[in-house]
XYZ file of C-alpha atoms in Angstrom:
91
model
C -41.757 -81.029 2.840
C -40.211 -80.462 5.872
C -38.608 -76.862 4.927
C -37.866 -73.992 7.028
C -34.782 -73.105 8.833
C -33.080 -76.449 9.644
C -32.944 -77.037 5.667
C -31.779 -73.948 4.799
C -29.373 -74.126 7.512
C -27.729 -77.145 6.109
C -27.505 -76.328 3.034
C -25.623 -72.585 3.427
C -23.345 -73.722 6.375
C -22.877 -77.389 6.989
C -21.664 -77.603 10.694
C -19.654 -80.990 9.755
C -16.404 -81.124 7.087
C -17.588 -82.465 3.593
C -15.611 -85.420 3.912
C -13.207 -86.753 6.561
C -14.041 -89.670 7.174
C -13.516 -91.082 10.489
C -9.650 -91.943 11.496
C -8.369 -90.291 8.597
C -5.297 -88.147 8.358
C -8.056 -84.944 7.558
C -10.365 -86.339 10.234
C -7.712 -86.040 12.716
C -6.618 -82.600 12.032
C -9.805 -81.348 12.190
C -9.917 -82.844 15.894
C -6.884 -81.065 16.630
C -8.518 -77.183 15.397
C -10.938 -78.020 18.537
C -7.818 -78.972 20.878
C -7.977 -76.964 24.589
C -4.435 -76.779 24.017
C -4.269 -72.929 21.520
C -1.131 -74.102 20.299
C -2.538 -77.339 18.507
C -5.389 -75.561 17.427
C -3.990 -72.996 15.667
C -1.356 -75.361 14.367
C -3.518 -77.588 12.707
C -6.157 -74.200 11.643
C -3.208 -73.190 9.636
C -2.034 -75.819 7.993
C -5.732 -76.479 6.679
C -5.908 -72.758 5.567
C -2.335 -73.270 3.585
C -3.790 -76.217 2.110
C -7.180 -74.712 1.142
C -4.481 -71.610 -0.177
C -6.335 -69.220 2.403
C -9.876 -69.610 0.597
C -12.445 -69.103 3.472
C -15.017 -71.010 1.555
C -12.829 -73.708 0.893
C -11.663 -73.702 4.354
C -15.252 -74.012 5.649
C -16.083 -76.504 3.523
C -13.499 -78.719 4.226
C -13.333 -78.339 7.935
C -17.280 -77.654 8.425
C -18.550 -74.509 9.986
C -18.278 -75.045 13.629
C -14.561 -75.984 13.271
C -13.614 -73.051 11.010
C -15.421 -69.973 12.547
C -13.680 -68.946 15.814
C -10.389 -69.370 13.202
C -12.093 -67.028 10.185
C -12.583 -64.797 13.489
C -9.178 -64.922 13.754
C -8.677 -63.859 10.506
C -10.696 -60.759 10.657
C -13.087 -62.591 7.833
C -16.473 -63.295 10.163
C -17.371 -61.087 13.208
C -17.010 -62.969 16.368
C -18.893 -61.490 19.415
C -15.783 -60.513 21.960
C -16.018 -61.131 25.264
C -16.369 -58.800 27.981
C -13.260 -58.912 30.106
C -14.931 -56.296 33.206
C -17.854 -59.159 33.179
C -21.242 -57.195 34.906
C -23.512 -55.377 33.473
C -22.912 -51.540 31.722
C -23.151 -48.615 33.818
């Protein structure tokens, strides 16, 4: 088979939602968690969280992983890398 990472991958953290199908109510809340504008995205992140009653794994399940980490990072439930404000190297 083909194995290996991508498999495993998939299987412990799908990158898309489980199901929102395309044009859907769901589908385009989702879109709005990725809006540039931070208002709508963290809108729409918590309204999904209220729904999935603030259940991480629920959460990331229904909005897929790539939508729900930077808002679990939010939450203080996954470690985020932060970003170095001074930029440059570290002397």
């Amino acid at each position: 088979g083909r194995g290996g990472i991508e498999e495993e991958g998939s299987k412990n953290r799908k990158m898309e939602p489980e199901d929102a199908p395309v044009y859907t109510l769901r589908w385009k809340v989702i879109k709005a968690m990725t809006s540039v504008d931070s208002d709508i995205k963290r809108t729409a992140s918590e309204l999904v969280w209220s729904i999935c009653k603030g259940d991480p794994e629920v959460f990331t399940r229904r909005t897929g992983f790539g939508n729900a980490v930077h808002f679990l990072g939010i939450k203080g439930l996954v470690n985020t890398p932060k970003h170095n404000e001074g930029g440059g190297g570290g002397q």
